[in-house]
Tab-separated table of C-alpha atoms in Angstrom:
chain	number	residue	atom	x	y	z
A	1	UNK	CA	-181.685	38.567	-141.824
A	2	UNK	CA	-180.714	38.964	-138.414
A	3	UNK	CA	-184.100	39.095	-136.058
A	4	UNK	CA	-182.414	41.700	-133.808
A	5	UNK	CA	-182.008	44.200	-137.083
A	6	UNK	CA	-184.824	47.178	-137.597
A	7	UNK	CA	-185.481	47.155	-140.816
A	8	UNK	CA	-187.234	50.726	-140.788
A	9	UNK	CA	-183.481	51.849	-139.852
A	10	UNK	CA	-182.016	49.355	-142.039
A	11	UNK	CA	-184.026	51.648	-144.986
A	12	UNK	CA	-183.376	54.554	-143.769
A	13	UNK	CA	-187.176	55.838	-142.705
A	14	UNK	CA	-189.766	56.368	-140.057
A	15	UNK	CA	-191.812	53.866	-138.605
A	16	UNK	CA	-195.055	55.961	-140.893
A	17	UNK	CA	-193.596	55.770	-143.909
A	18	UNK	CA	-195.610	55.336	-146.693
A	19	UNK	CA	-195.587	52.527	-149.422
A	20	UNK	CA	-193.824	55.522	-151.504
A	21	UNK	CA	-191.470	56.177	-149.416
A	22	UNK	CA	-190.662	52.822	-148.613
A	23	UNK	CA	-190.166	51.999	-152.584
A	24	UNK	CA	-187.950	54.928	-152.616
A	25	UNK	CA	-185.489	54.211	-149.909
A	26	UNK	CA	-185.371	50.886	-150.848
A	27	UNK	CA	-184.047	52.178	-154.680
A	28	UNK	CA	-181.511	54.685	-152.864
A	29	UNK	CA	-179.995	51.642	-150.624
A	30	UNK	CA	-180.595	48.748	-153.067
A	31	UNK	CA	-177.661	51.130	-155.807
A	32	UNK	CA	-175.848	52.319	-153.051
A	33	UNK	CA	-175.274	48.784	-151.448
A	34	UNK	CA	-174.781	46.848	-154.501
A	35	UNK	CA	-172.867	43.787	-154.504
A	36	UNK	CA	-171.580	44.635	-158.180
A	37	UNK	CA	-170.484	48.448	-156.825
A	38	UNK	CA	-169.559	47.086	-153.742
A	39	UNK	CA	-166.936	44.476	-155.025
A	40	UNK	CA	-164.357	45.004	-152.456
A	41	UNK	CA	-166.460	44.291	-149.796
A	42	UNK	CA	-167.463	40.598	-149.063
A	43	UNK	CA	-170.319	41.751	-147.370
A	44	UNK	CA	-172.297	43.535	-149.410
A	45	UNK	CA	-174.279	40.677	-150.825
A	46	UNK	CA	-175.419	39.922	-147.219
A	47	UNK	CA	-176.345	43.678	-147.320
A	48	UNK	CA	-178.274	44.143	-150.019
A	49	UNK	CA	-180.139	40.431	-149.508
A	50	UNK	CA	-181.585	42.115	-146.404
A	51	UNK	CA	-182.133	45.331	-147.929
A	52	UNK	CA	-184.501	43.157	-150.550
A	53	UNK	CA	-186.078	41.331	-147.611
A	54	UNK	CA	-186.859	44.293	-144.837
A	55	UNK	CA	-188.515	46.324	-147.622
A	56	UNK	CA	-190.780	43.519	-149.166
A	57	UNK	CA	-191.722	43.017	-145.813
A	58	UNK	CA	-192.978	46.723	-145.071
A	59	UNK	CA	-194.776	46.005	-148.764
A	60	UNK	CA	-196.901	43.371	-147.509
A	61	UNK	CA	-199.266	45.211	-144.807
A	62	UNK	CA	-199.762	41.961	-142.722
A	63	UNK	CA	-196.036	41.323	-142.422
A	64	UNK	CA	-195.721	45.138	-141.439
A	65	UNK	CA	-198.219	44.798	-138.850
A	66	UNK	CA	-197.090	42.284	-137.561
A	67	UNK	CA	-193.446	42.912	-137.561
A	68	UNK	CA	-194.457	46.553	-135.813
A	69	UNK	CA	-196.334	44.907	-132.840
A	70	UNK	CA	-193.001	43.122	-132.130
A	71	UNK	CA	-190.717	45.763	-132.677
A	72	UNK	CA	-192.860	47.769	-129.949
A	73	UNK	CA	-193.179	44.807	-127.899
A	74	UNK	CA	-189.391	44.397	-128.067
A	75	UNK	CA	-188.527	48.444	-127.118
A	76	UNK	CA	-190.796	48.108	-124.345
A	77	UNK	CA	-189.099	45.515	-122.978
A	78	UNK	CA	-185.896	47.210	-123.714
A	79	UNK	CA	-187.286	49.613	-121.718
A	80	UNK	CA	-188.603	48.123	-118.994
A	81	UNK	CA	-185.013	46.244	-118.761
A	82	UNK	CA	-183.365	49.813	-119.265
A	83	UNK	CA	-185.666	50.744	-116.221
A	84	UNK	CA	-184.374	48.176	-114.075
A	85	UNK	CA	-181.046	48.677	-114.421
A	86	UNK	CA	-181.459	52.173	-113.542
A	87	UNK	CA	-182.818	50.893	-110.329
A	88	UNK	CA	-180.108	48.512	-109.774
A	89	UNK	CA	-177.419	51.413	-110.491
A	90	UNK	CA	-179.152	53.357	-107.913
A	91	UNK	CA	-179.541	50.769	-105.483
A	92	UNK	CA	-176.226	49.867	-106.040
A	93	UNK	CA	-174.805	53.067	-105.400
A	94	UNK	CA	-177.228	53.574	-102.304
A	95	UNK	CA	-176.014	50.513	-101.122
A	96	UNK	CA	-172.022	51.726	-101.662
A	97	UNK	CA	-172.841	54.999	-100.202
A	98	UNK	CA	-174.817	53.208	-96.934
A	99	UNK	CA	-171.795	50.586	-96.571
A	100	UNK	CA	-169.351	53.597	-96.931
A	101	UNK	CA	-171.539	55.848	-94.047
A	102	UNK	CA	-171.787	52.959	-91.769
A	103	UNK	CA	-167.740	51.741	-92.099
A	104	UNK	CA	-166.812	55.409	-91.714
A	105	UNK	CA	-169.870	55.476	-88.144
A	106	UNK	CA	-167.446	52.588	-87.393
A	107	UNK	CA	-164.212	53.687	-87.094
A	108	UNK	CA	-165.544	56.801	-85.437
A	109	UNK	CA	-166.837	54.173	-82.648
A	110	UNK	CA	-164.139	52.647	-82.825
A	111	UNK	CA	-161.924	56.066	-82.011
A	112	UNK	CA	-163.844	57.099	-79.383
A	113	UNK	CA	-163.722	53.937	-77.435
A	114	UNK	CA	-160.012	53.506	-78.045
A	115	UNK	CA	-159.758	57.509	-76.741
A	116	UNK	CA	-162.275	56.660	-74.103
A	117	UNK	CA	-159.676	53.634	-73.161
A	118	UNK	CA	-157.078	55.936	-73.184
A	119	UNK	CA	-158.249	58.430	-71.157
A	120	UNK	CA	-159.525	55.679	-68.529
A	121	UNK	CA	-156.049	54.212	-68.477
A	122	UNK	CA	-154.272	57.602	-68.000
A	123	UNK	CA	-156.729	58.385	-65.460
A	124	UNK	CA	-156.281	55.438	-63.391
A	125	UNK	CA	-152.263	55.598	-63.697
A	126	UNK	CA	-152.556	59.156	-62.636
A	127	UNK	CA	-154.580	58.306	-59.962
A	128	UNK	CA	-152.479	55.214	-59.117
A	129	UNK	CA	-149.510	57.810	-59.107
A	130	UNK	CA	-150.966	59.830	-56.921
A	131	UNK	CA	-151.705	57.298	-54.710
A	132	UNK	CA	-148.150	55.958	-54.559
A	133	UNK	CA	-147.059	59.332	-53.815
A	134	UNK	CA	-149.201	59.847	-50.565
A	135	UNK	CA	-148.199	56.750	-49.025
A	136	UNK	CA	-144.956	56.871	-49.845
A	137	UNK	CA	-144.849	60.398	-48.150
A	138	UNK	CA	-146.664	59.072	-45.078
A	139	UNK	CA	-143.618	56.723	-45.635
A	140	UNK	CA	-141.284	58.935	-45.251
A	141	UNK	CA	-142.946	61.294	-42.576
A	142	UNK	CA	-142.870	57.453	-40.332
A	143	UNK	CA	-139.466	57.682	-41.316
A	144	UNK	CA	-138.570	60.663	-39.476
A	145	UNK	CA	-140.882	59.844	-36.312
A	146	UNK	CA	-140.046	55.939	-36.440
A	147	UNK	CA	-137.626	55.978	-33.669
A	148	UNK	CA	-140.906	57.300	-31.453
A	149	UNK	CA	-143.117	54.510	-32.628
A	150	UNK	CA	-142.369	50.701	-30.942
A	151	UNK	CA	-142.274	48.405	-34.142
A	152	UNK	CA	-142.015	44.673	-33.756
A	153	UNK	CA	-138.741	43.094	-34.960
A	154	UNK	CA	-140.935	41.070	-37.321
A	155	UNK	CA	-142.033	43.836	-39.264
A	156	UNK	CA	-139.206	44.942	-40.310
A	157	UNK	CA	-137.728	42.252	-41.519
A	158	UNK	CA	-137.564	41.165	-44.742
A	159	UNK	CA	-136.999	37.673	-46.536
A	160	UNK	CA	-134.539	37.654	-49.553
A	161	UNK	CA	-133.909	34.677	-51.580
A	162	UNK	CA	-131.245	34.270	-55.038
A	163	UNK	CA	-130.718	31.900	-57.224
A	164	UNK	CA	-126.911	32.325	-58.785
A	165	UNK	CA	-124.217	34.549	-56.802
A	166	UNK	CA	-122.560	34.399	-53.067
A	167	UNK	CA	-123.412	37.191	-51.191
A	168	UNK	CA	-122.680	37.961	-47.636
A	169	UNK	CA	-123.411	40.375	-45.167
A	170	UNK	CA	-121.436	43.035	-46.254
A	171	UNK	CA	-122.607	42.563	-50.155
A	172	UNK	CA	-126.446	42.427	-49.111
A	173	UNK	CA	-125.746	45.758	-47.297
A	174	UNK	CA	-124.278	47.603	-50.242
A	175	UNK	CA	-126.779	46.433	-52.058
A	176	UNK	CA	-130.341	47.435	-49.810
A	177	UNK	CA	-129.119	49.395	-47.427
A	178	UNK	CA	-130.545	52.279	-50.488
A	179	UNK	CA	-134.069	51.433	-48.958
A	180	UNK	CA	-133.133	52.355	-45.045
A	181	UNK	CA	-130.302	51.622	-42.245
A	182	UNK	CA	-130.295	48.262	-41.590
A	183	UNK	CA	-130.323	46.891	-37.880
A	184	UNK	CA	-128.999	43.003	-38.541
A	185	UNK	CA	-128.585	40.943	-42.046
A	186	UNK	CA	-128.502	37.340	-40.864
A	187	UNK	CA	-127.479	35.199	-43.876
A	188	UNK	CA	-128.016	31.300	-44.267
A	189	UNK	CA	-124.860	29.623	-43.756
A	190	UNK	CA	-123.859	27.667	-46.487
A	191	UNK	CA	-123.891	23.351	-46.502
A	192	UNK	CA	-123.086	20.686	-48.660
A	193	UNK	CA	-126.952	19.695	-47.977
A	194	UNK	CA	-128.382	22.615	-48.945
A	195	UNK	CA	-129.866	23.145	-52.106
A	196	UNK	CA	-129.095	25.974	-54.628
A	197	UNK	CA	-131.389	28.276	-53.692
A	198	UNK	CA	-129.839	30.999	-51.163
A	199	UNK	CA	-131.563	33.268	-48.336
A	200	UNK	CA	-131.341	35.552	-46.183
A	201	UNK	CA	-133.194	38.060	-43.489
A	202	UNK	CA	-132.956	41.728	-43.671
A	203	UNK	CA	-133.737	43.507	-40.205
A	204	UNK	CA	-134.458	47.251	-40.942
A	205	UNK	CA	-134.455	50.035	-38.310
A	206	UNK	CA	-137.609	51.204	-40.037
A	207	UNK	CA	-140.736	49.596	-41.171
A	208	UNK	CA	-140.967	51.714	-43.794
A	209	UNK	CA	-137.305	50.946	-44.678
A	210	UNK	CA	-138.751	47.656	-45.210
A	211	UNK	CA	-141.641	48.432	-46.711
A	212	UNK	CA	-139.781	50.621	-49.279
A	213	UNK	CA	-137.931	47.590	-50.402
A	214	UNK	CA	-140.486	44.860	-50.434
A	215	UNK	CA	-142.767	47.618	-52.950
A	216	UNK	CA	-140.214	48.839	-54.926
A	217	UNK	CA	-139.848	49.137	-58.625
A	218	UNK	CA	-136.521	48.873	-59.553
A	219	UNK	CA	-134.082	48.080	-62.904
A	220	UNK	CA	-131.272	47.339	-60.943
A	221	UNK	CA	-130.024	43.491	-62.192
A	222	UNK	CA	-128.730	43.346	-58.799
A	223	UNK	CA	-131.765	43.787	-56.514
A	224	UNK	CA	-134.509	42.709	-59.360
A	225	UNK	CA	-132.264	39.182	-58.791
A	226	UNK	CA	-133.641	39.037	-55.854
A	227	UNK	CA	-136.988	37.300	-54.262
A	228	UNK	CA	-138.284	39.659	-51.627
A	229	UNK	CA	-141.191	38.322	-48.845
A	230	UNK	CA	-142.314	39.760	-45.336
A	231	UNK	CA	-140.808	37.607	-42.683
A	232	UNK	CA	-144.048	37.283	-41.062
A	233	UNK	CA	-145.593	36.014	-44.624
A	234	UNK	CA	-147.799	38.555	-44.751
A	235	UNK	CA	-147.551	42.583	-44.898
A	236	UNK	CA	-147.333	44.063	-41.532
A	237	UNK	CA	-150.539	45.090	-39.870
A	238	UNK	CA	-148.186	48.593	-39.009
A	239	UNK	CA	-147.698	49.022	-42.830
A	240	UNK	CA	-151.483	49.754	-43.167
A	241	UNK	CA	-151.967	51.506	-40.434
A	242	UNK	CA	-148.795	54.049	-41.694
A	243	UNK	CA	-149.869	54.634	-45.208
A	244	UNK	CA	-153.548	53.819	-44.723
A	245	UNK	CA	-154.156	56.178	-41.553
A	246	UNK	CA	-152.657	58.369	-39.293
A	247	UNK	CA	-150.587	56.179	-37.251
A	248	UNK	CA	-151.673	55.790	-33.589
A	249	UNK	CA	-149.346	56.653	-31.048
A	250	UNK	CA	-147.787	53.829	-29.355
A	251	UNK	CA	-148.297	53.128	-25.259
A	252	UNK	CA	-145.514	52.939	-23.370
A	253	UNK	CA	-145.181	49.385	-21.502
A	254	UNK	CA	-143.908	49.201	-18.101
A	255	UNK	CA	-140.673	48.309	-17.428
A	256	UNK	CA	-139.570	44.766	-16.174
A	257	UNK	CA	-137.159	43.954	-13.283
A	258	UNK	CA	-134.265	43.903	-15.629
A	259	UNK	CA	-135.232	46.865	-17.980
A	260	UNK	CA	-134.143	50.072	-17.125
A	261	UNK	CA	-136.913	52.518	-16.333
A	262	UNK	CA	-137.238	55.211	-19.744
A	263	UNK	CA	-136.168	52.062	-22.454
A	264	UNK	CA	-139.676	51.412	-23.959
A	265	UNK	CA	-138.552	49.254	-26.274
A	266	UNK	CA	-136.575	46.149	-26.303
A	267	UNK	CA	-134.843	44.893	-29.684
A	268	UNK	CA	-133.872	41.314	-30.431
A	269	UNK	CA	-130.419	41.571	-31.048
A	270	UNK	CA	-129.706	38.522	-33.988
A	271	UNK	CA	-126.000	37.166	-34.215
A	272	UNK	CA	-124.130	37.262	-36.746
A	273	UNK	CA	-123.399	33.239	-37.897
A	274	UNK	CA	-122.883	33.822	-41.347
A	275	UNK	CA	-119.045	32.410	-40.826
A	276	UNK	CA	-120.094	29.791	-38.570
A	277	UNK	CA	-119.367	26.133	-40.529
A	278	UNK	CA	-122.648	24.579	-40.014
A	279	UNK	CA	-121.070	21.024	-41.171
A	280	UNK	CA	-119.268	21.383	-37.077
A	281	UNK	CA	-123.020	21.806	-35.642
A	282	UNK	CA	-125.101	19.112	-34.734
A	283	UNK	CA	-128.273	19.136	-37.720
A	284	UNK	CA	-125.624	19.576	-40.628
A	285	UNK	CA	-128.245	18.536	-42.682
A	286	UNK	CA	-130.354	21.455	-42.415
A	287	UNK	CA	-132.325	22.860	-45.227
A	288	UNK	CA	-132.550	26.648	-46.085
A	289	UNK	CA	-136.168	26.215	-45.504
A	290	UNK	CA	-135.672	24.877	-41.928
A	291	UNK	CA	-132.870	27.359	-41.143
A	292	UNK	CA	-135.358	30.027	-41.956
A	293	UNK	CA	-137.822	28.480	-39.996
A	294	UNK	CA	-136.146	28.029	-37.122
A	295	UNK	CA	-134.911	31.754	-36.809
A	296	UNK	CA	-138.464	33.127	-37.524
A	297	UNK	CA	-139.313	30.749	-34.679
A	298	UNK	CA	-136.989	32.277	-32.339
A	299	UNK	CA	-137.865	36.050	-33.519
A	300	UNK	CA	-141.940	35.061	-32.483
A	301	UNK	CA	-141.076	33.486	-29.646
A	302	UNK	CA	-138.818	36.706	-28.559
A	303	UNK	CA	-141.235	39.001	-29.344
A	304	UNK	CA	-144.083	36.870	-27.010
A	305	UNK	CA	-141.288	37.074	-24.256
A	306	UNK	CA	-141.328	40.942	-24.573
A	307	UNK	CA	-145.234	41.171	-25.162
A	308	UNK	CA	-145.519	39.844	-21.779
């Protein structure tokens, strides 16, 4: 008989039955479970052989007594293990139900900072905006009073350099002349020496012609082609002072023995040697780089003569 089997449900009675009672059930089960009633089903032999052996057990009192300290031994361990999984269900589910609080505490987190990010981002491109706006319209208000304010030639000039395309000084015009009026475009002649990259100076009437181009943002293929640099190599000190602070007014320098009395202001008038074949001129061999150079040289050393 199978260990695991109670025999007091196998008969059919309480766990106080008496020896009567016992005798009784077992007559009931022992005809209803008979192997020679039971023909069609192989395993009523097995049936009934365990009938016969769970109720001579309950005859015998030591066997019964025995047999019942187990079977409570065995239900309170059931229970016990019943008891524990309880406990594991609910911890289990506590644990679900913490793990599903704290995910959903993280994505809230996580939302905030990625709306706190967004907000700091917006913030600092409005102010950034803003920003751009004011100095651009201090820009434009030096604009309208430039032609008051002496400038040096310098700092309004502008470095351009290309890669592919030909462009002289009628195509560079079209093309920034949208930033300002330009004074002069003086454009590095071209030489069998040189290399392939091309330059060229831009001398605005305005510094803030010039300064307009050198901080723009722009789409255009044509002008984001371009590689734009101060002539000077740096940004103007007249830039900051424009669209940093109000811009102090300029002190009129005496006049020399050739300048006529009233012109405060002297411009460098550059040449135009764009059509000049530098292979005819001593130095053929001169570099971009050195043709630059050399004409930045002679801007400085113009503007020390007129500084003096």
């Amino acid at each position: 008989m199978d260990p695991e089997v109670d025999v007091y449900e196998l008969l059919g009675v309480a766990v106080e039955a008496s020896e009567k009672e016992l005798t009784k059930a077992y007559r009931v089960k022992a005809l209803q479970h008979h192997p020679d009633k039971n023909r069609d089903n192989p395993d009523a032999a097995k049936l009934f052989h365990d009938i016969k052996a769970a109720y001579d057990m309950l005859s015998d009192p030591q066997l019964r007594s025995s047999y019942d300290e187990k079977r409570r031994a065995s239900i309170a361990k059931r229970q016990r293990q019943d008891l524990l999984s309880g406990q594991r269900k609910r911890m289990k589910s506590q644990l679900e139900k913490d793990e599903r609080e704290a995910r959903h505490t993280r994505e809230q987190e996580k939302a905030r900072a990625q709306q706190q990010m967004h907000d700091e981002a917006a913030r600092f491109r409005d102010e950034t905006q803003r920003d751009e706006a004011r100095r651009d319209r201090r820009m434009r208000e030096h604009m309208q009073e430039d032609e008051t304010i002496e400038v040096d030639e310098l700092d309004r000039t502008v470095r351009v350099r290309w890669d592919t395309g030909i462009y002289d000084r009628e195509s560079l015009a079209r093309i920034f002349a949208v930033f300002g009026e330009l004074e002069e475009i003086v454009v590095a002649p071209h030489s069998v020496h040189a290399r392939k990259r091309q330059s060229a100076l831009l001398v605005y009437k305005s510094v803030a012609a010039a300064h307009a181009l050198m901080n723009a943002r722009v789409s255009d293929p044509e002008i984001s082609a371009f590689d734009r640099f101060w002539a000077a190599g740096a940004e103007p000190r007249s830039v900051h002072e424009i669209s940093g602070m109000k811009m102090p007014s300029a002190s009129p320098r005496p006049p020399t023995n050739n300048e006529p009395v009233g012109d405060s202001t002297r411009q460098m008038r550059i040449p135009d040697i764009s059509a000049i074949d530098i292979r005819s001129l001593p130095g053929a061999s001169m570099s971009f780089a050195d043709f630059e150079a050399l004409t930045l040289m002679r801007m400085r050393l113009h503007q020390d003569t007129l500084a003096k």
